[in-house]
Structure formats: structure tokens, C-alpha cells
PDB file of N, CA, C and O in Angstrom:
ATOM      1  N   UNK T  26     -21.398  10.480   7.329  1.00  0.00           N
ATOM      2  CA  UNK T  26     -20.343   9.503   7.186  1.00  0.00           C
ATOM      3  C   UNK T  26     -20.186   9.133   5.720  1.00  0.00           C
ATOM      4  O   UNK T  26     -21.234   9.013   5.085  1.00  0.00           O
ATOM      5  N   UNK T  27     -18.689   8.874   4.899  1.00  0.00           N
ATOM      6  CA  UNK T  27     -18.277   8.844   4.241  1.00  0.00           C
ATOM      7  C   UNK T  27     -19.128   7.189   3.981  1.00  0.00           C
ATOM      8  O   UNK T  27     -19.519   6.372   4.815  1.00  0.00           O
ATOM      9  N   UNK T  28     -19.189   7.170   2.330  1.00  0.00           N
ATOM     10  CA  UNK T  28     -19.314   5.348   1.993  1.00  0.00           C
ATOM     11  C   UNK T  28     -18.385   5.060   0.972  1.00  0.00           C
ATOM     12  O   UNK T  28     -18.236   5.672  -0.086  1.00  0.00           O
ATOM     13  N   UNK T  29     -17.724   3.995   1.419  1.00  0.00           N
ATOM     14  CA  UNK T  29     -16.810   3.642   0.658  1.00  0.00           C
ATOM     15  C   UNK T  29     -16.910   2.018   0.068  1.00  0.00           C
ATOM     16  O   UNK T  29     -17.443   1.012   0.536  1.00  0.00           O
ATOM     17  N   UNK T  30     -16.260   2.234  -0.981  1.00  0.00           N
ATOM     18  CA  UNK T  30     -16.545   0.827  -1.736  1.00  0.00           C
ATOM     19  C   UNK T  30     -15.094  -0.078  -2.333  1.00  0.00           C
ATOM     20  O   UNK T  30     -14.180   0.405  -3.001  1.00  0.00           O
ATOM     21  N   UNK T  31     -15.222  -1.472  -1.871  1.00  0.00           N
ATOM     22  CA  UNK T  31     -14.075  -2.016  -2.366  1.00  0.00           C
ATOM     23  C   UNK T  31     -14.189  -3.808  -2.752  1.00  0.00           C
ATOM     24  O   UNK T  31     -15.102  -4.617  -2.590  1.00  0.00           O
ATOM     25  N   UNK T  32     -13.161  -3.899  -3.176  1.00  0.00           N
ATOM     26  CA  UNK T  32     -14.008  -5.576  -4.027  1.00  0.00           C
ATOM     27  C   UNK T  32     -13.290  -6.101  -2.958  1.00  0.00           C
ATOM     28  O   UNK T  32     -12.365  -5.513  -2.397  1.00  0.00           O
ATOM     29  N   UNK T  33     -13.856  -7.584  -2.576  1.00  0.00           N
ATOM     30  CA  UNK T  33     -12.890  -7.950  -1.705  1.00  0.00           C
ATOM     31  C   UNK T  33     -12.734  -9.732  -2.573  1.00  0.00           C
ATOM     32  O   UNK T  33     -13.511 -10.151  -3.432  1.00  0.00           O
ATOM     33  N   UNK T  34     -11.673 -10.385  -2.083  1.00  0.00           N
ATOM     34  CA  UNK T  34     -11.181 -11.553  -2.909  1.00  0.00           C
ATOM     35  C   UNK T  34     -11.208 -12.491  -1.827  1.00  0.00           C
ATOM     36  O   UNK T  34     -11.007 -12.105  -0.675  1.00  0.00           O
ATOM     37  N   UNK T  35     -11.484 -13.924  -2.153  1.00  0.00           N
ATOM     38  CA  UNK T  35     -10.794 -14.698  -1.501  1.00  0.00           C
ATOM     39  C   UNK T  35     -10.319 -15.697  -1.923  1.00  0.00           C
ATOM     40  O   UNK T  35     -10.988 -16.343  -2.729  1.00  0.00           O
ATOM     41  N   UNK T  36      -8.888 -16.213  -1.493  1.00  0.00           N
ATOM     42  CA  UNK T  36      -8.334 -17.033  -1.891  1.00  0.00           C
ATOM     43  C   UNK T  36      -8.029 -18.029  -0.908  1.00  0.00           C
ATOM     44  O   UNK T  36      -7.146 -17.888  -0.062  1.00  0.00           O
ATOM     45  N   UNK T  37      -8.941 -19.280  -1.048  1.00  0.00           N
ATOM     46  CA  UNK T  37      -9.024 -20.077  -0.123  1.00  0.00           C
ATOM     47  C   UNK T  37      -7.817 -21.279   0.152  1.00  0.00           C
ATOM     48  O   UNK T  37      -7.662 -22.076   1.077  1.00  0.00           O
ATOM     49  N   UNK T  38      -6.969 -20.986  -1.225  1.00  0.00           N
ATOM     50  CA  UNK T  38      -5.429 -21.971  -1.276  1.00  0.00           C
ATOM     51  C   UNK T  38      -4.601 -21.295  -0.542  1.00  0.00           C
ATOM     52  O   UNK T  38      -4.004 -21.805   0.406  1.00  0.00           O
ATOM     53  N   UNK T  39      -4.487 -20.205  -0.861  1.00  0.00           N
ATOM     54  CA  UNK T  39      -3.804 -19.708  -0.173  1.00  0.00           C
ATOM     55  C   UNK T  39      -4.099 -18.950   1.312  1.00  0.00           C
ATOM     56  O   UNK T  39      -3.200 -18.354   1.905  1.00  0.00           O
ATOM     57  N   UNK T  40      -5.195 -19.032   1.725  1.00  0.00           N
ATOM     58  CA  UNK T  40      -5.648 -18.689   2.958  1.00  0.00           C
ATOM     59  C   UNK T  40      -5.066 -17.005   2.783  1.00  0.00           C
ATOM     60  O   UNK T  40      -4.059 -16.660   3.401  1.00  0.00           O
ATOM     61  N   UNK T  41      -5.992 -15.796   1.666  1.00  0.00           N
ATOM     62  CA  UNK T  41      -5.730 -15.067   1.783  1.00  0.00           C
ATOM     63  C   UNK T  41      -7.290 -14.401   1.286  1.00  0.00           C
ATOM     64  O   UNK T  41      -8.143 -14.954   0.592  1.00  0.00           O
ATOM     65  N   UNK T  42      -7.323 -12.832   1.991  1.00  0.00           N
ATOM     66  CA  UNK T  42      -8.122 -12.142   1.750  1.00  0.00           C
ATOM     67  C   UNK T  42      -7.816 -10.594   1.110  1.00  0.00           C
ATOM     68  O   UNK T  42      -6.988  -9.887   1.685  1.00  0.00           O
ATOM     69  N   UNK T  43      -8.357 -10.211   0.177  1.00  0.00           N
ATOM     70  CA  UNK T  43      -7.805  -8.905  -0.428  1.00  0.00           C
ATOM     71  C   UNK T  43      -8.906  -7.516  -0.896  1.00  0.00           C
ATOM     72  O   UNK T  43      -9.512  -7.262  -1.937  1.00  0.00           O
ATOM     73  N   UNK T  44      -8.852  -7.178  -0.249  1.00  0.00           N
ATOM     74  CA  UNK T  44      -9.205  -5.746  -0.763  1.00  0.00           C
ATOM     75  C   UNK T  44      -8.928  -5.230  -1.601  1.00  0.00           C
ATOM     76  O   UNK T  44      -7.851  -4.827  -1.161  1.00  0.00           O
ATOM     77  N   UNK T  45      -8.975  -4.834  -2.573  1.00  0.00           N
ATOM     78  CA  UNK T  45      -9.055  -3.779  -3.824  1.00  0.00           C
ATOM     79  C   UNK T  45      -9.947  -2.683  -3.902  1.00  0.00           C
ATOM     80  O   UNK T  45     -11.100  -2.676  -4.333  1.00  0.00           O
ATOM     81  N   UNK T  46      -9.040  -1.439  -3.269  1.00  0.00           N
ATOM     82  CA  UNK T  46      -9.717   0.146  -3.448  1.00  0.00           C
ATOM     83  C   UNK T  46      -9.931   0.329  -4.695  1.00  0.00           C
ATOM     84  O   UNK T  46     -11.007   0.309  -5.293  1.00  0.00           O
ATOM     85  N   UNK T  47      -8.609   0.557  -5.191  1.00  0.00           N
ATOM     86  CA  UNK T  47      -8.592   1.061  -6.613  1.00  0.00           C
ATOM     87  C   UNK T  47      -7.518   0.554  -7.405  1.00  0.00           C
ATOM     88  O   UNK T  47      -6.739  -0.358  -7.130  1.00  0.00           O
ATOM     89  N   UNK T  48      -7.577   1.204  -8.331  1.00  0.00           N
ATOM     90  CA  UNK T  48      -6.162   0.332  -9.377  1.00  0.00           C
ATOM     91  C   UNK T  48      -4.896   0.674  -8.298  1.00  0.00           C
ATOM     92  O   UNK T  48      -4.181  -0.305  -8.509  1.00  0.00           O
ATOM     93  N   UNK T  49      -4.510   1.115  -7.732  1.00  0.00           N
ATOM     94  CA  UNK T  49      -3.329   1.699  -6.864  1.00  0.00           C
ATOM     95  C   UNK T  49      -3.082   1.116  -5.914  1.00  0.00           C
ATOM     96  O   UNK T  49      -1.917   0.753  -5.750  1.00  0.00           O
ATOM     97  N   UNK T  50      -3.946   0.848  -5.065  1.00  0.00           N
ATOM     98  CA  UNK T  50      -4.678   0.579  -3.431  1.00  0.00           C
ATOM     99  C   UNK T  50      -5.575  -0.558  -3.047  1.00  0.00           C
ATOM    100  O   UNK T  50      -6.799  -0.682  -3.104  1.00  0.00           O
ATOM    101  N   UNK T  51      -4.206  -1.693  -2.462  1.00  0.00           N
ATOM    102  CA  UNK T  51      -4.916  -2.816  -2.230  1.00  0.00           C
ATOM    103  C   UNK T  51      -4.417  -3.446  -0.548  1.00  0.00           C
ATOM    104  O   UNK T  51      -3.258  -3.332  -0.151  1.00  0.00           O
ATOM    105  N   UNK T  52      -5.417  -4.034   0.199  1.00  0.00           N
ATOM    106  CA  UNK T  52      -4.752  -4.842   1.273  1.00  0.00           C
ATOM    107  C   UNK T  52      -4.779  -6.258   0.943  1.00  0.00           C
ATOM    108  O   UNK T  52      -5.413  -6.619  -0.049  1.00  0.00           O
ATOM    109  N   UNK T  53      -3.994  -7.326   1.863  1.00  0.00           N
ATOM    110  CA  UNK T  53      -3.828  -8.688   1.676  1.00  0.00           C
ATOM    111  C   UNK T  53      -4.051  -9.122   2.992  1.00  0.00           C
ATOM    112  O   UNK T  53      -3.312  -8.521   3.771  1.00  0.00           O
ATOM    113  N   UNK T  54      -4.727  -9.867   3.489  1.00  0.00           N
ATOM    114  CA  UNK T  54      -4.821  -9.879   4.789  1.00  0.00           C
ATOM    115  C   UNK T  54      -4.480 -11.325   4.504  1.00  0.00           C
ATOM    116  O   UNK T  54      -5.240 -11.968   3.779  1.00  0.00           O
ATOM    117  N   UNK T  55      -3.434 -11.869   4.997  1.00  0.00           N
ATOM    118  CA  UNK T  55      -2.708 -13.732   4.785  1.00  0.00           C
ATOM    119  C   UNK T  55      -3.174 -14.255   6.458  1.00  0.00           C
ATOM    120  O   UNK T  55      -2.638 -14.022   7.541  1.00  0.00           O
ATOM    121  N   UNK T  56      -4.465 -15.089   6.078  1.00  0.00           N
ATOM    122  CA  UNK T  56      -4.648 -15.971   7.405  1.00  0.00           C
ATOM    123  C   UNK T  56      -3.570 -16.959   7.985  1.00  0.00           C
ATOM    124  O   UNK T  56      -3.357 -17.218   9.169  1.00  0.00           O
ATOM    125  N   UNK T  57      -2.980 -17.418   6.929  1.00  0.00           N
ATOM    126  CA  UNK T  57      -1.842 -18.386   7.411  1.00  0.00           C
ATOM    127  C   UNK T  57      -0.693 -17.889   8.024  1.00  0.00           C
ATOM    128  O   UNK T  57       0.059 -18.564   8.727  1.00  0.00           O
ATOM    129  N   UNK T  58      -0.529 -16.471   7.704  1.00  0.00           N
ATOM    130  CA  UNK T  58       0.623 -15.779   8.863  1.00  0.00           C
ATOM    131  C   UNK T  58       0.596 -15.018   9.921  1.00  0.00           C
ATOM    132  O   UNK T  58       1.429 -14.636  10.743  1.00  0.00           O
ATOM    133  N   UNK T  59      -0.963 -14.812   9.675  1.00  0.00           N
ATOM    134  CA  UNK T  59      -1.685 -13.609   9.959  1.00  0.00           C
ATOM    135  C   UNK T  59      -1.079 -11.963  10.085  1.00  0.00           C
ATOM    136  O   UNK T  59      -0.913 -11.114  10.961  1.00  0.00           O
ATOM    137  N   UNK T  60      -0.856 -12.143   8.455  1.00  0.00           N
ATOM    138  CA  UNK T  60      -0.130 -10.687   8.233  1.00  0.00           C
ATOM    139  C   UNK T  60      -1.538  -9.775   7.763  1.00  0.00           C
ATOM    140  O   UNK T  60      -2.627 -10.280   7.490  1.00  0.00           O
ATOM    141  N   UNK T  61      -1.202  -8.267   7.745  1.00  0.00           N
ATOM    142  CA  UNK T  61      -1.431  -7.433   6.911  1.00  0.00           C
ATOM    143  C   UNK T  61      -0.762  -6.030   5.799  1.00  0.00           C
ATOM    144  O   UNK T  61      -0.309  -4.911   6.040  1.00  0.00           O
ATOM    145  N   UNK T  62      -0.950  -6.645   4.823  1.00  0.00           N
ATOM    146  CA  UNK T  62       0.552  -5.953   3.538  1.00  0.00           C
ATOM    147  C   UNK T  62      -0.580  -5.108   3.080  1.00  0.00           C
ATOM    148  O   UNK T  62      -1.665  -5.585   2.747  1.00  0.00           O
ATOM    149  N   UNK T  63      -0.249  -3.602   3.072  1.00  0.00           N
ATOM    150  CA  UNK T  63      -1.145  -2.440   2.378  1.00  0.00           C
ATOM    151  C   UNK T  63      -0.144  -2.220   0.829  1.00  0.00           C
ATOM    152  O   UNK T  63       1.086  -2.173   0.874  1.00  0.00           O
ATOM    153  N   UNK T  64      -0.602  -2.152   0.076  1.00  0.00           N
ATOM    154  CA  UNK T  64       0.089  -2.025  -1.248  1.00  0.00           C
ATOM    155  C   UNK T  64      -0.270  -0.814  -1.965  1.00  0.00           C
ATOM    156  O   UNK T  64      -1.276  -0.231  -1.563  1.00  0.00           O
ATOM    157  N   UNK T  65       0.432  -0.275  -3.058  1.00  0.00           N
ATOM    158  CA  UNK T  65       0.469   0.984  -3.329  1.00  0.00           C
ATOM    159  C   UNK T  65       0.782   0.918  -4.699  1.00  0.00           C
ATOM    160  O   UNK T  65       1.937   0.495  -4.641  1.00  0.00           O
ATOM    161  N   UNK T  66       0.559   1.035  -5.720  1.00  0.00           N
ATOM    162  CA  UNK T  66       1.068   0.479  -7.034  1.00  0.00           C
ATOM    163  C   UNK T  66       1.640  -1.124  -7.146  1.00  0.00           C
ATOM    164  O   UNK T  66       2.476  -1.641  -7.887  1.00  0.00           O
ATOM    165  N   UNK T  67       1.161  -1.423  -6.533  1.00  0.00           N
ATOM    166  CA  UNK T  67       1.972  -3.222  -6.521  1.00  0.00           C
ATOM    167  C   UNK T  67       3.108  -3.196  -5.670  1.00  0.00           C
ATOM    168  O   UNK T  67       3.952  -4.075  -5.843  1.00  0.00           O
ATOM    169  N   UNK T  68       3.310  -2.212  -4.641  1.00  0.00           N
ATOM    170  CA  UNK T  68       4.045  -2.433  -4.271  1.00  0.00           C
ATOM    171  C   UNK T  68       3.758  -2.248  -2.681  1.00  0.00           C
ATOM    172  O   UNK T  68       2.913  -1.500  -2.188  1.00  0.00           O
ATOM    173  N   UNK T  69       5.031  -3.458  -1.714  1.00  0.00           N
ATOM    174  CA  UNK T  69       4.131  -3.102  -0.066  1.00  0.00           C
ATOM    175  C   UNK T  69       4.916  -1.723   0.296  1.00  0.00           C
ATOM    176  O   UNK T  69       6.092  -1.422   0.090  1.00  0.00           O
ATOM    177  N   UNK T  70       3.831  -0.966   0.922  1.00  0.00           N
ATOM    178  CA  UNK T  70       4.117  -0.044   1.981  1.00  0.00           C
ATOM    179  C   UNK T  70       4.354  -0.182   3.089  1.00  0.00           C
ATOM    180  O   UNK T  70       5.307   0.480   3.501  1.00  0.00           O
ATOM    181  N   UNK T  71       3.640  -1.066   4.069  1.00  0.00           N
ATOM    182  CA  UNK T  71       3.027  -1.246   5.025  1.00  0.00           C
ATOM    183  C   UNK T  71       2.707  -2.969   5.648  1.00  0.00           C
ATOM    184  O   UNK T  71       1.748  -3.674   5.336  1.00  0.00           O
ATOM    185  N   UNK T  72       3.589  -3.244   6.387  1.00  0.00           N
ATOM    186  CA  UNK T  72       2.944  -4.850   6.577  1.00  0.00           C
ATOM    187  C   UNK T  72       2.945  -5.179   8.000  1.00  0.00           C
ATOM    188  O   UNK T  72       3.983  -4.925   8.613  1.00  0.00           O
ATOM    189  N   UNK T  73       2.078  -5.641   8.564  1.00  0.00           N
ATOM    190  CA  UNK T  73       2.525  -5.997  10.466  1.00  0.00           C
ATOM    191  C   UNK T  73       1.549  -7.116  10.647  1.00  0.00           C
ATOM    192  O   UNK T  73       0.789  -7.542   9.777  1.00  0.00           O
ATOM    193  N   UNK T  74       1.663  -7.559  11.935  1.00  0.00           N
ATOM    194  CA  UNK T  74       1.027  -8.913  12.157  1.00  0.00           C
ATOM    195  C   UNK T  74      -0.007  -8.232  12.771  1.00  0.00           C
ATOM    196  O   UNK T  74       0.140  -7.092  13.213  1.00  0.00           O
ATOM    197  N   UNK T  75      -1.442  -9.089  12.848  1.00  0.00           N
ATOM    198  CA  UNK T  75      -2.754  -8.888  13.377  1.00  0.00           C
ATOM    199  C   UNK T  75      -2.691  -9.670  14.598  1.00  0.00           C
ATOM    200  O   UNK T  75      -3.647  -9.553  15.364  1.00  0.00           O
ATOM    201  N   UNK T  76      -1.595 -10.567  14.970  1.00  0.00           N
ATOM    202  CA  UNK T  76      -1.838 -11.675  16.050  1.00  0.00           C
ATOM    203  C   UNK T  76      -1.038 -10.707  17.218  1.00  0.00           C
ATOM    204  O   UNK T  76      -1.507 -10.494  18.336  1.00  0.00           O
ATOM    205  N   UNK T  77       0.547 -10.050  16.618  1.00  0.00           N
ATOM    206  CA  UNK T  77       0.806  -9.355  17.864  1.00  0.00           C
ATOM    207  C   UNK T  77       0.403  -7.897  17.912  1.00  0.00           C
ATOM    208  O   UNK T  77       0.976  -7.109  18.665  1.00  0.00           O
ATOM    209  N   UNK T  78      -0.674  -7.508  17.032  1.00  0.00           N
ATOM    210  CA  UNK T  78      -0.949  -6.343  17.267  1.00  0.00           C
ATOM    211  C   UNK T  78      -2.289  -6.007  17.985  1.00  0.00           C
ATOM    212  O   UNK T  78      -2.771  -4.915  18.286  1.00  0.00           O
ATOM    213  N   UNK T  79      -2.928  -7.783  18.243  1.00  0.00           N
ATOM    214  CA  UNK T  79      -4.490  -8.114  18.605  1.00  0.00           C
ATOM    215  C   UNK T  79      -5.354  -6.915  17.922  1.00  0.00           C
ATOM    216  O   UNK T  79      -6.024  -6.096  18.550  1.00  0.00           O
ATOM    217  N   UNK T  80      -5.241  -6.962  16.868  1.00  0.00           N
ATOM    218  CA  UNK T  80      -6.013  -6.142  16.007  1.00  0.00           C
ATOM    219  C   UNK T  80      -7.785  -6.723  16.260  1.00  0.00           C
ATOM    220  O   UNK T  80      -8.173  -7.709  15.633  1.00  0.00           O
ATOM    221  N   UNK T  81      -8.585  -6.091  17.085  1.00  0.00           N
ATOM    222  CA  UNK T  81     -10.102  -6.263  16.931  1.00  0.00           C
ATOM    223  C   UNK T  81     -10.910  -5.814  15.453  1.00  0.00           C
ATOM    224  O   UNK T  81     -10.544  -4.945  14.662  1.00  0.00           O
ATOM    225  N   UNK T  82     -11.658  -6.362  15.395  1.00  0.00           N
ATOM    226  CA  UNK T  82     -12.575  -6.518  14.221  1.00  0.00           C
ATOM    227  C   UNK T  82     -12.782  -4.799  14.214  1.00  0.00           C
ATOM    228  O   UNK T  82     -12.194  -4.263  13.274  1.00  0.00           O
ATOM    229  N   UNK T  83     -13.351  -4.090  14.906  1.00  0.00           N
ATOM    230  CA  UNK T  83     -13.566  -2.809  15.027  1.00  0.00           C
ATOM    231  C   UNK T  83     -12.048  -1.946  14.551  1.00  0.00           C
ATOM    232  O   UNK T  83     -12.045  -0.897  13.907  1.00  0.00           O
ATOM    233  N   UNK T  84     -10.852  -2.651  15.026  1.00  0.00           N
ATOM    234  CA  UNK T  84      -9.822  -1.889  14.701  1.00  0.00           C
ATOM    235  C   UNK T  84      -9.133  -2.249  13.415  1.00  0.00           C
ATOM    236  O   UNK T  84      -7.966  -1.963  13.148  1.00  0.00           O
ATOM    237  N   UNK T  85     -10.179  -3.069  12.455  1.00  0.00           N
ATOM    238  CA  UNK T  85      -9.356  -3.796  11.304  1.00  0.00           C
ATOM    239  C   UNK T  85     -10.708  -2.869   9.941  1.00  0.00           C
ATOM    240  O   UNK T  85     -10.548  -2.657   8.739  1.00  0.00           O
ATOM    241  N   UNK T  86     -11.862  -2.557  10.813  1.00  0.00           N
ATOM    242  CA  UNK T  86     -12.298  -1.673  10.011  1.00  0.00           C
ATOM    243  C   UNK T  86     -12.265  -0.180  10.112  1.00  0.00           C
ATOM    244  O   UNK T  86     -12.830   0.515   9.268  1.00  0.00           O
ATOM    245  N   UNK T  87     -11.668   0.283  11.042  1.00  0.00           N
ATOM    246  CA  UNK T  87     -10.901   1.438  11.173  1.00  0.00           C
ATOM    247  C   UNK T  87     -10.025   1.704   9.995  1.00  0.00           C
ATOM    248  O   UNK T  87      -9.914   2.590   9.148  1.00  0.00           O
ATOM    249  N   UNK T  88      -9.543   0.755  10.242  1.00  0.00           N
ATOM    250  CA  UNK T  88      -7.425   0.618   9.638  1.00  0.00           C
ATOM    251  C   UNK T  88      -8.245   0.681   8.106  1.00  0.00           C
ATOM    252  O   UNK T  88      -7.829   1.580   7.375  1.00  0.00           O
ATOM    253  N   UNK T  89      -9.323  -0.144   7.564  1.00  0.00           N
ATOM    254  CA  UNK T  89      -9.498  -0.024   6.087  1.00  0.00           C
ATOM    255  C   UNK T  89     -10.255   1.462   5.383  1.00  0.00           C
ATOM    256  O   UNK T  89     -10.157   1.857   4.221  1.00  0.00           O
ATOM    257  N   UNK T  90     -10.990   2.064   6.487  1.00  0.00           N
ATOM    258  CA  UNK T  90     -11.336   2.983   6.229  1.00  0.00           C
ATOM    259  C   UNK T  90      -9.894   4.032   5.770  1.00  0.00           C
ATOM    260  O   UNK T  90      -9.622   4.429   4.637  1.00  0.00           O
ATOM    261  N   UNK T  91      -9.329   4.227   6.724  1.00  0.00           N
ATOM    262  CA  UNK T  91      -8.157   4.983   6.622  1.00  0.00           C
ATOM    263  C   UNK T  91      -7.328   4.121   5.226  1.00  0.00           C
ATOM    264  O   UNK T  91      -6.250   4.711   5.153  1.00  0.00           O
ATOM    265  N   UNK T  92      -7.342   3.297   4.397  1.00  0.00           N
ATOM    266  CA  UNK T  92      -6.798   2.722   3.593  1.00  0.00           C
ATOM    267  C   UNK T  92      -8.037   3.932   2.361  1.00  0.00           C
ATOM    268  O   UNK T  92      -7.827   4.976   1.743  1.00  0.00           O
ATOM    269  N   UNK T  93      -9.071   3.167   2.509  1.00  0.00           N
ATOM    270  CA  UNK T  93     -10.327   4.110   1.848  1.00  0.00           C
ATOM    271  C   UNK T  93      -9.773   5.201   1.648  1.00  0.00           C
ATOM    272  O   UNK T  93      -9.054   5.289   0.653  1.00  0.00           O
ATOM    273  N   UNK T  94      -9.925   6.266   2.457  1.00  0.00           N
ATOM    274  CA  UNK T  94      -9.302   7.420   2.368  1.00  0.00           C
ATOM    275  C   UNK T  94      -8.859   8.222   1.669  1.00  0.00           C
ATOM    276  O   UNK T  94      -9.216   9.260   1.112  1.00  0.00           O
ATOM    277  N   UNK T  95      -7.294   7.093   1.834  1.00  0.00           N
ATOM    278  CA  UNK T  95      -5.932   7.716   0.924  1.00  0.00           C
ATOM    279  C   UNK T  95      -6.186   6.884  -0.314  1.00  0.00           C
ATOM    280  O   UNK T  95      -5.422   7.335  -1.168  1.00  0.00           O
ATOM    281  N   UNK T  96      -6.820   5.988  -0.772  1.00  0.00           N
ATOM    282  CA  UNK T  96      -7.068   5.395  -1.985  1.00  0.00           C
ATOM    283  C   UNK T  96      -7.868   6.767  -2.567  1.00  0.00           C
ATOM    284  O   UNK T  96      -7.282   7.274  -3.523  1.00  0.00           O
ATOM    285  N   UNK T  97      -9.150   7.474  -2.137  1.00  0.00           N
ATOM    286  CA  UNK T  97      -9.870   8.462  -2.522  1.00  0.00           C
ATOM    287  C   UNK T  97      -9.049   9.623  -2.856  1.00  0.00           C
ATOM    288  O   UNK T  97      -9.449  10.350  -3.765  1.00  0.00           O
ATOM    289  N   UNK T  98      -7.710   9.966  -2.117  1.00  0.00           N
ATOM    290  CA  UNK T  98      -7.075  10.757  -2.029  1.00  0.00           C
ATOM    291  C   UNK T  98      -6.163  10.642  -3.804  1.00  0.00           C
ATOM    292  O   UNK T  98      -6.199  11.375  -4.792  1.00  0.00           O
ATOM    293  N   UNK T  99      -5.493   9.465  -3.519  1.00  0.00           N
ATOM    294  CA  UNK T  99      -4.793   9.299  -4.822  1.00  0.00           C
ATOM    295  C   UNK T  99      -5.122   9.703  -5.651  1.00  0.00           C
ATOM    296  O   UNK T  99      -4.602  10.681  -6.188  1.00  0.00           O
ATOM    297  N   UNK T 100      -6.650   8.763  -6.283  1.00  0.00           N
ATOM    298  CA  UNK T 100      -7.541   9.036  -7.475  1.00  0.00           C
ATOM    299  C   UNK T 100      -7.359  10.614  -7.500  1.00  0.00           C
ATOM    300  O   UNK T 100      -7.835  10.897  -8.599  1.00  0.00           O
ATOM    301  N   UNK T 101      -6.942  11.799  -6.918  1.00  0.00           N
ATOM    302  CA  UNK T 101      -6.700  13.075  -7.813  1.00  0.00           C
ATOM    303  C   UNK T 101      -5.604  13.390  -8.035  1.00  0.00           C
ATOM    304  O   UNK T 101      -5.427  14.465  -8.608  1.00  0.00           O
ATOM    305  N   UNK T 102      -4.275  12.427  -7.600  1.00  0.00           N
ATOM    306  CA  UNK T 102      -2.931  13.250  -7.806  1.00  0.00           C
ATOM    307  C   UNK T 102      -2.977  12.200  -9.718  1.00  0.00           C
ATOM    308  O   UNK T 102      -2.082  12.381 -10.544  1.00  0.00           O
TER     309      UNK T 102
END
């Protein structure tokens, strides 16, 4: 199994949590909306709710692995 590494943030004003893969590749996970925005150069790709998607803890570290991934992927283009 792959190990992957990422900083994670929290911002407790704003009731937000963030991942940082790499300079490219970041998530935002916003408790107060309970969104999740995948970003790509600063910019969103990707955003859906965790409340109607009942995203489980198991399926929210799935989803970052697969973020992992394509962050690993980038770093060669």
C-alpha cells in the first residue's frame, strides 16, 4: 500500500478543514455547509455536499486517497 502525505489546516472561524497535497492539489472540507471543494491550481474542480451524499468516514478517506493519487500524478506533467 501506497503512503501518502498531506498538511492538513484548520480553521476554526471559519469552521473549515483543508488538505494540502501539493502546490496544485488541495481539499476544503466547510463544516458549516458541509461541503467538499477539490481544487486544482486554485481553482474548484469538484464540489458536493457530505450531508446528502452521507459520505462515511471510510468513504471520505477513500475519496482523499484518490485526491493523493492524481496530486502524485500531476507532480510529473
Amino acid at each position: 500500500m501506497e503512503n501518502y502525505n498531506c498538511e492538513t489546516r484548520f480553521e476554526t472561524v471559519s469552521k473549515t478543514m483543508t488538505h494540502v497535497f501539493s502546490e496544485r492539489v488541495s481539499v476544503i472540507c466547510d463544516f458549516k455547509f458541509g461541503t467538499i471543494t477539490t481544487l486544482r491550481d486554485d481553482n474548484p474542480i469538484d464540489k458536493f455536499s457530505i450531508i446528502e451524499n452521507k459520505m462515511s468516514i471510510d468513504d471520505y478517506e477513500n475519496f482523499l486517497i484518490g485526491i493523493a493519487e492524481s496530486a502524485e500524478q500531476l507532480k510529473t506533467l
